[in-house]
Coordinates of C-alpha atoms in Angstrom, one line a residue:
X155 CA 3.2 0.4 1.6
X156 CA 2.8 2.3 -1.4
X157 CA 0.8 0.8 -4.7
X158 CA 0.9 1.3 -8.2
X159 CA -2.4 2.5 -8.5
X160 CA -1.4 6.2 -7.0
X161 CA 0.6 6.3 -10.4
X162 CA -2.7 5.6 -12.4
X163 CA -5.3 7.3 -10.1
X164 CA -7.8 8.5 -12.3
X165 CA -9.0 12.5 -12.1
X166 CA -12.5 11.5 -13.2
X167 CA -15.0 12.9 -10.9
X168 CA -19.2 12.6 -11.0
X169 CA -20.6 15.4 -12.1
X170 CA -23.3 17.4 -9.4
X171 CA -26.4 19.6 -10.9
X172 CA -26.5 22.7 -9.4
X173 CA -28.3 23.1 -6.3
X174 CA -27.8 19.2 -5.7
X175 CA -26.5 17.9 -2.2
X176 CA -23.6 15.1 -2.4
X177 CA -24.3 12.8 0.9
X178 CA -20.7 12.6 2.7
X179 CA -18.8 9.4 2.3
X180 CA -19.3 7.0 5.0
X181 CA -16.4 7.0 7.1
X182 CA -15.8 3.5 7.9
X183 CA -17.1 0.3 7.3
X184 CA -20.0 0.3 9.7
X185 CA -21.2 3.5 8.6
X186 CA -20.9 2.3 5.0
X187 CA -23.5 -0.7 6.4
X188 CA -23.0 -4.6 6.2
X189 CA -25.3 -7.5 5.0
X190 CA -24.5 -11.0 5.0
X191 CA -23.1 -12.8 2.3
X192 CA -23.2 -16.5 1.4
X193 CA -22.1 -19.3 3.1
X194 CA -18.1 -19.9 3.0
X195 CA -18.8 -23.4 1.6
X196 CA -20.3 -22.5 -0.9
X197 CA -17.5 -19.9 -2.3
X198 CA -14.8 -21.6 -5.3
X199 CA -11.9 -21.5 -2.5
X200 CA -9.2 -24.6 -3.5
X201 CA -7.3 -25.8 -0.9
X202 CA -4.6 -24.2 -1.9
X203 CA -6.0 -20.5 -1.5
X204 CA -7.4 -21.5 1.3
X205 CA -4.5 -23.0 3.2
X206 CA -2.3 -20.0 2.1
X207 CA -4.9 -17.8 4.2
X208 CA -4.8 -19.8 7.0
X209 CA -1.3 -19.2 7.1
X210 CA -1.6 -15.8 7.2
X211 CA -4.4 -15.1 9.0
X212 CA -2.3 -17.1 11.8
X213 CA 0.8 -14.9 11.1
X214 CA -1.6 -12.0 11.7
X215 CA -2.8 -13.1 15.0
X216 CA -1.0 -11.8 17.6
X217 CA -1.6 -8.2 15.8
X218 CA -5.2 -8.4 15.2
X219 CA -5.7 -9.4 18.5
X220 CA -4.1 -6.3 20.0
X221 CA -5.1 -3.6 17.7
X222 CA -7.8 -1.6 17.8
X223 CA -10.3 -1.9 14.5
X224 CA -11.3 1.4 13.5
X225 CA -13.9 -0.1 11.0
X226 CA -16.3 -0.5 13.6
X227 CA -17.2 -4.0 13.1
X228 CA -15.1 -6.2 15.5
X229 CA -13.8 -6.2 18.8
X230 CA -10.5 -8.5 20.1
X231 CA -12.4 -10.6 21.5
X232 CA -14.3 -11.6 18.3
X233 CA -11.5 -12.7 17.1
X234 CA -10.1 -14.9 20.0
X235 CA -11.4 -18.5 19.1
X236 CA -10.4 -18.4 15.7
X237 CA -7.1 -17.2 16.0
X238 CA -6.5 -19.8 18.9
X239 CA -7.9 -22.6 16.5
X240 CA -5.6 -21.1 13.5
X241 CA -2.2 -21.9 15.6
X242 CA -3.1 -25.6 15.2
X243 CA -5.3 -26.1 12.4
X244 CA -4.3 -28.2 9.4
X245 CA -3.5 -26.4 6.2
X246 CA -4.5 -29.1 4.1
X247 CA -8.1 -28.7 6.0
X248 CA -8.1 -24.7 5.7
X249 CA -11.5 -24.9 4.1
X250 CA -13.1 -26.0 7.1
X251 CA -11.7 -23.8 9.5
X252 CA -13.0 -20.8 7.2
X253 CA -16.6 -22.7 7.1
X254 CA -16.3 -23.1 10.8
X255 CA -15.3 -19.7 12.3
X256 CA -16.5 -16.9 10.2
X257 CA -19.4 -15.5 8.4
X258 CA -19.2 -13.8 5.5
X259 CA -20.1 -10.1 5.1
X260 CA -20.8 -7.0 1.8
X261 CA -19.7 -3.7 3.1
X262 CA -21.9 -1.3 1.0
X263 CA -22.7 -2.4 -2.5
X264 CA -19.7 -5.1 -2.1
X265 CA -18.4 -3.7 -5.6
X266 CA -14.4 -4.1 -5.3
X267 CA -11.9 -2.5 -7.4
X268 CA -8.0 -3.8 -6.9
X269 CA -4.9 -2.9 -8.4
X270 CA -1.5 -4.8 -7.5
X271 CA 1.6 -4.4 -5.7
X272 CA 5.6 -6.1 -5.8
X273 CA 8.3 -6.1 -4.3
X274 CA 10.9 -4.5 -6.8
X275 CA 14.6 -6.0 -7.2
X276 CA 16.6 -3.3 -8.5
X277 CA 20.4 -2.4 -8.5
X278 CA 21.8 -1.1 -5.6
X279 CA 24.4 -1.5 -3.6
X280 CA 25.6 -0.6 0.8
X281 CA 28.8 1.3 -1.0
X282 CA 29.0 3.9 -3.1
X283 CA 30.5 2.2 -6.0
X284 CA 31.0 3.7 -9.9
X285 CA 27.7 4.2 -11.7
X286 CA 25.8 3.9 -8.1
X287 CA 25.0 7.5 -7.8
X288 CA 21.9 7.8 -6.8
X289 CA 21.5 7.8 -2.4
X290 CA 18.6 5.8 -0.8
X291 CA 17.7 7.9 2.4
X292 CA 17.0 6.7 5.5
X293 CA 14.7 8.7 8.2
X294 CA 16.4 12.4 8.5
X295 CA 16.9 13.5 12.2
X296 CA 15.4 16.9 11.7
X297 CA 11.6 15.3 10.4
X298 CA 9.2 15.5 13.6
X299 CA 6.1 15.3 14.2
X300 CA 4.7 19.4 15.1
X301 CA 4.1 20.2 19.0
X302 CA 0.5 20.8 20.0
X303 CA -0.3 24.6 19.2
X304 CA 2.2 24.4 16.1
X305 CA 0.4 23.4 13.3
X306 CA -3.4 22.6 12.5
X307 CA -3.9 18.5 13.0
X308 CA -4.9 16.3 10.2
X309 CA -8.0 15.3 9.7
X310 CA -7.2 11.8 11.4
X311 CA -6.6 14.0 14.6
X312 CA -2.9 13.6 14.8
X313 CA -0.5 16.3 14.1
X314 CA 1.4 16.9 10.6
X315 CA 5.5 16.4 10.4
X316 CA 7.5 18.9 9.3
X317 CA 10.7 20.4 11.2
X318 CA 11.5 23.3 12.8
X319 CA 13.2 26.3 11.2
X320 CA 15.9 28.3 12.8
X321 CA 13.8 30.6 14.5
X322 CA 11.9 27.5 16.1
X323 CA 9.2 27.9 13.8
X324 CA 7.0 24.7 12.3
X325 CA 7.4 24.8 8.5
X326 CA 6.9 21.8 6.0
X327 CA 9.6 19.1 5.5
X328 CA 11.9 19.6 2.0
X329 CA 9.8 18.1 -1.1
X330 CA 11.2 15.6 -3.8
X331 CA 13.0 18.7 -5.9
X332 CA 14.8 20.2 -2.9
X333 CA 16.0 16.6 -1.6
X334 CA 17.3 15.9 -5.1
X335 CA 19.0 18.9 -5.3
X336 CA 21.1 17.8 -1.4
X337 CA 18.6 19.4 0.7
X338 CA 19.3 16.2 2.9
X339 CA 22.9 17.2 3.3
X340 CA 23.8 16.2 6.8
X341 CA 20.5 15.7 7.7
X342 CA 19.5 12.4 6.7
X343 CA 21.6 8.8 6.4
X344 CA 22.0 7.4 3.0
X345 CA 21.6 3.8 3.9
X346 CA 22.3 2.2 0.2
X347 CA 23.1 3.4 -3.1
X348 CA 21.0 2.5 -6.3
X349 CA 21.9 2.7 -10.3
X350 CA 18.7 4.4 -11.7
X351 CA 16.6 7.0 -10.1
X352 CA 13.9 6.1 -12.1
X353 CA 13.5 2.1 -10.5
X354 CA 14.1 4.3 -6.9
X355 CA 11.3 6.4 -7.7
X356 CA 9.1 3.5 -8.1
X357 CA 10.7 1.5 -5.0
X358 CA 9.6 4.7 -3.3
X359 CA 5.6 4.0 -4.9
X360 CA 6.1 0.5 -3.8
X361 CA 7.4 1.2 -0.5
X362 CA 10.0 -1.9 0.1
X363 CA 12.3 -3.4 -2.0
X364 CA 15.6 -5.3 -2.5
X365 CA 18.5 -4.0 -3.6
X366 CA 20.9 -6.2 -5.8
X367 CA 24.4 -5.5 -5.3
X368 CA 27.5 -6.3 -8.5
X369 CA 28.8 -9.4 -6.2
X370 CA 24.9 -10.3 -5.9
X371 CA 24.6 -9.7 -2.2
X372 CA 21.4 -8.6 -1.8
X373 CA 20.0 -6.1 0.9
X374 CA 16.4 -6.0 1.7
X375 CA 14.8 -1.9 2.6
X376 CA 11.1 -1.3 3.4
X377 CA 9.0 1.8 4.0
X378 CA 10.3 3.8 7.4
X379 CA 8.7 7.3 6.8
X380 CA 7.6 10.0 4.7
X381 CA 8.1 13.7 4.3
X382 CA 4.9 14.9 4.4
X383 CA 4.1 16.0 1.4
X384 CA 0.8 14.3 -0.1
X385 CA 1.2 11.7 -2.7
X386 CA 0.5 13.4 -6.8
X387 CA 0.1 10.1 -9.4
X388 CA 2.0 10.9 -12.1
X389 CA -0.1 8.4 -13.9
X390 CA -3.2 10.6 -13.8
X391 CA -1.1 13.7 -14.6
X392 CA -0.1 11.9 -18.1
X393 CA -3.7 10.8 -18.7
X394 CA -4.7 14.6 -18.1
X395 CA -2.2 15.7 -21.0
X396 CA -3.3 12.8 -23.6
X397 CA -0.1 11.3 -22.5
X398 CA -1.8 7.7 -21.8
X399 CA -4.0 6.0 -24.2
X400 CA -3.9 3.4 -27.1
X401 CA -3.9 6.1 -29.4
X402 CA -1.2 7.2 -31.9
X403 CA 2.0 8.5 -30.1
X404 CA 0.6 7.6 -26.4
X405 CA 1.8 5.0 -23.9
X406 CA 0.3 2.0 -22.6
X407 CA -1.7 2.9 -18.8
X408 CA 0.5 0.6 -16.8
X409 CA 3.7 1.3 -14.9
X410 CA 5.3 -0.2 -17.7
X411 CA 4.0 2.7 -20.0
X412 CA 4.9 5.3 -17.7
X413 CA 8.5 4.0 -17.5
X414 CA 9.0 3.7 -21.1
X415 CA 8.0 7.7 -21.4
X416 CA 10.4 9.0 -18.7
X417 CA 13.2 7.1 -19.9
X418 CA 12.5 7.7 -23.9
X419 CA 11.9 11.8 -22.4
X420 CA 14.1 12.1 -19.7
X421 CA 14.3 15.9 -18.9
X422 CA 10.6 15.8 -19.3
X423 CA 10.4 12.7 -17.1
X424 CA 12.9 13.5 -14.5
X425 CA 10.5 16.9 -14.1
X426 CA 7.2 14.8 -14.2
X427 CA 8.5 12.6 -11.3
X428 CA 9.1 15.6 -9.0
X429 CA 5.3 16.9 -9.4
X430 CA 5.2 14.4 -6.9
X431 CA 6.4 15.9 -4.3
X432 CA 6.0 13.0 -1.8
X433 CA 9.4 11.6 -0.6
X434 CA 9.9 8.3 0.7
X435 CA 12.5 7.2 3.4
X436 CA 13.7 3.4 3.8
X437 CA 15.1 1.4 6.6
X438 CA 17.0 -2.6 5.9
X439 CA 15.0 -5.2 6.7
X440 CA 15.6 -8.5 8.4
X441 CA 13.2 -11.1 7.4
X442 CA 11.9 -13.1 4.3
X443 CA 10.1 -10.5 3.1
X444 CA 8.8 -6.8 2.9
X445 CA 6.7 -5.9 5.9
X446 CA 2.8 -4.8 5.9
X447 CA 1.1 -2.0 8.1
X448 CA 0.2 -4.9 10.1
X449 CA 3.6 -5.8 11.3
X450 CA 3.8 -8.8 9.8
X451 CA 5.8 -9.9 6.3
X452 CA 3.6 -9.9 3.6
X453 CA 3.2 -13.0 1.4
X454 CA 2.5 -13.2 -2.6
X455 CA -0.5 -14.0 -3.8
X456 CA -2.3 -14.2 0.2
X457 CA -1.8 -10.6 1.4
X458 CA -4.1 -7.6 0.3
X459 CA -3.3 -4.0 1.2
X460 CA -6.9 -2.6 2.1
X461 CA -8.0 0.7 3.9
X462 CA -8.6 0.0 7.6
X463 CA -11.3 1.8 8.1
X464 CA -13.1 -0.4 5.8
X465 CA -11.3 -4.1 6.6
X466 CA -10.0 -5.1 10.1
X467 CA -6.2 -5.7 9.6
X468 CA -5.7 -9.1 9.8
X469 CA -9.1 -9.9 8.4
X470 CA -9.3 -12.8 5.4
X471 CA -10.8 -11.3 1.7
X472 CA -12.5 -13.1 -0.5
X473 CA -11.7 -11.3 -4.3
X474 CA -14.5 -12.6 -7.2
X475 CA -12.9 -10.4 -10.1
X476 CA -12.6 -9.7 -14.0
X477 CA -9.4 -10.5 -13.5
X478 CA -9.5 -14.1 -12.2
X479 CA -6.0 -14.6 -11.0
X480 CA -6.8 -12.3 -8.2
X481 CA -9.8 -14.5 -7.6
X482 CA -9.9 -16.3 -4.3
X483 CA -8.8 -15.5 -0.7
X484 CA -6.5 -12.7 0.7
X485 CA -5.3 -11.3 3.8
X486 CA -5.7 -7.8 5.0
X487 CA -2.0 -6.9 6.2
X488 CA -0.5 -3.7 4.4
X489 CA -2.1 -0.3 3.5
X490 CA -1.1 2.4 0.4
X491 CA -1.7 6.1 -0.1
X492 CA -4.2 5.0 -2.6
X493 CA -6.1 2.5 -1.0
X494 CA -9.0 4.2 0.4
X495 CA -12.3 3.6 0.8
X496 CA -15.1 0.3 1.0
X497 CA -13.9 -2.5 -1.0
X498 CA -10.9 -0.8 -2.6
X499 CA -7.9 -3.8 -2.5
X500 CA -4.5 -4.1 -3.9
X501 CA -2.8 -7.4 -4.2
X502 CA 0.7 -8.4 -3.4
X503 CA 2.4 -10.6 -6.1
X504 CA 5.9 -10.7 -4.8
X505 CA 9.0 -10.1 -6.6
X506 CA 10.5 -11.1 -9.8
X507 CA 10.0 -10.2 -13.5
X508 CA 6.9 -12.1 -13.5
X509 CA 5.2 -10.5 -10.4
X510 CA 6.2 -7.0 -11.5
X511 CA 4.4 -7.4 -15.3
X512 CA 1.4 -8.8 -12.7
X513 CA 1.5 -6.2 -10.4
X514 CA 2.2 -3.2 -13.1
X515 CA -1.1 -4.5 -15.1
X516 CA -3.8 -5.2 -12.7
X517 CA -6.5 -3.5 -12.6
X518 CA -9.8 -5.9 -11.6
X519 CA -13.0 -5.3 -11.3
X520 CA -16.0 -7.5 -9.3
X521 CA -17.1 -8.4 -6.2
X522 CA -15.8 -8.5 -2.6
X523 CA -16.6 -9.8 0.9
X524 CA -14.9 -9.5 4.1
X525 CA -14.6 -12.7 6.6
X526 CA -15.5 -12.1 10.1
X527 CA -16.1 -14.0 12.9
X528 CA -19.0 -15.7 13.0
X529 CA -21.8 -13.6 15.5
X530 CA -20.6 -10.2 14.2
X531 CA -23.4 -9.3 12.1
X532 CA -25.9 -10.4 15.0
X533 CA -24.0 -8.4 17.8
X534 CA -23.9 -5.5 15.2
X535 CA -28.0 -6.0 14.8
X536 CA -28.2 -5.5 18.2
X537 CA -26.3 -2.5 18.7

């Protein structure tokens, strides 16, 4: 799922003398090292927070215990008793299952950084009605994943997508400019039809969504693939040019700024959004609610996007930030572009007016810890 931090990534880099050797990052949470962390009970969880994560940690169960945990911390069969307690626990007791199964852990220096995440509700509509114009793609038929021998792999090992040219040749998939301009012609379905290309862009930064018809039907679309291309924030493109800033003449550094420029200077906005050349493709959704990376719906206010390599999905997250309505537990279910990296967290706050403003503004600052079951750390020792 995308985040709203890719559109105010920051370009800042740390500065090396000459001659000086950067260590490589660590490349998942055990490399990056663990240490315990208090007790549960004695973390400011309310009962509330706390029976929220129950819930999902239960919903998350049957996909934790099934998937492998590229973080390096936790096996399946950690996580067993606690997800067989979770199906039956008491909500209004959630404290004590937290104080009962798991340990808490810092992953490096434990320093966290989180943005937030929504759901957007914009206009849109199944038909192609007047002043719907603007198509909502779903996955094109040509966009496959490159045969071995085609194409170099990514650095996660797996092979890039693209398609294949008329000579049978592996080239790139279209970018954002050539799909605008009906590259997807034939190629791809256009599952919906929305009213303004600039909400769709940041549906496609989100990465689910609903789509409000006239009549008030409403049609729910989440994240089904991506064309390749790797994500550019146009928030740290505008920060570059002085565009961002509380000085005279530049916007506010929150999706709501960046908004307010492209619509108040649309032919330069309409070119800033295709820098990004990074295309997202939808599918409609059935449940209550937009789907995480974990397979599971994500809920507001309980589930955290996080970077796997760093936080089991599934795992609970306890947040202490600068911005304390982020404080409290959370639930590692979804992923984003942006997300990378030891304690690096963005919160889901739902959808609505109010969890947009949330979601559009957060940026927090503190302290994390990561929830495992209790024994990790001393099987880890012995390793």
């Amino acid at each position: 799922m995308g985040a709203l931090a890719v559109l105010l990534a920051s370009c800042a880099g740390r500065m090396e003398a000459p001659g000086s050797v950067t260590a490589p990052a660590p490349t998942n949470a055990l490399a990056a090292g663990v240490r315990p962390g208090p007790a549960f009970a004695s973390l400011p969880v309310g009962a509330m927070d706390a029976g929220a994560a129950l819930a999902g940690f239960a919903e998350s169960c049957p996909k934790l215990l099934v998937r492998e945990d590229v973080s390096g911390l936790t096996r399946a069969e950690d996580w067993q008793s606690a997800c067989a307690a979770s199906a039956t626990w008491s909500q209004g007791d959630a404290s004590r299952f937290f104080a009962t199964y798991f340990e808490t852990v810092r992953v490096g220096e434990g320093a966290a950084f989180a943005t937030g995440y929504y759901e957007p509700d914009i206009a849109g509509s199944r038909d192609h009605i007047p002043g719907y114009d603007v198509p909502v793609y779903g996955m094109p038929d040509d966009l496959v994943r490159a045969r071995d021998g085609d194409a170099e792999r990514l650095d996660n090992g797996r092979m890039p997508v693209g398609r294949y040219d008329e000579d049978g040749h592996f080239t790139r998939y279209y970018d954002r400019a050539a799909i605008e301009d009906g590259a997807l012609e034939g190629r791809a379905p256009i599952i919906a039809w929305a009213r303004d290309p600039v909400e769709v862009f940041f549906l496609q930064v989100q990465g689910s969504g609903m789509l409000r018809a006239p009549d008030g039907k409403v049609m729910r679309i989440g994240y089904a693939g991506q064309n390749g291309h790797g994500y550019t924030a146009i928030g740290s493109l505008m920060r570059q040019r002085g565009l961002l800033g509380d000085g005279p003449g530049q916007y506010a550094a929150s999706m709501q700024g960046i908004m307010q420029y492209i619509r108040e200077n649309p032919q330069e906005g309409a070119a800033l959004m295709r820098e990004n050349r990074s295309f997202v493709f939808f599918r409609e959704l059935t449940g209550d609610g937009p789907v995480g990376a974990l397979g599971v719906t994500v809920r507001a206010h309980a589930s955290v996007a996080t970077d796997p390599k760093f936080v089991p999905l599934g795992a609970p997250v306890f947040l202490d930030l600068d911005r304390h309505e982020a404080d409290g537990l959370w639930v590692a279910q979804d992923t984003g572009g942006a997300i990378k990296g030891a304690n690096r967290f963005d919160t889901f706050w739902g959808n609505g007016e109010e969890a947009r403003a949330t979601a559009g503004d957060m940026t927090g600052r503190g302290n994390a810890l990561l929830l495992l079951p209790k024994g990790t750390l001393a099987r880890l020792g012995a390793l």
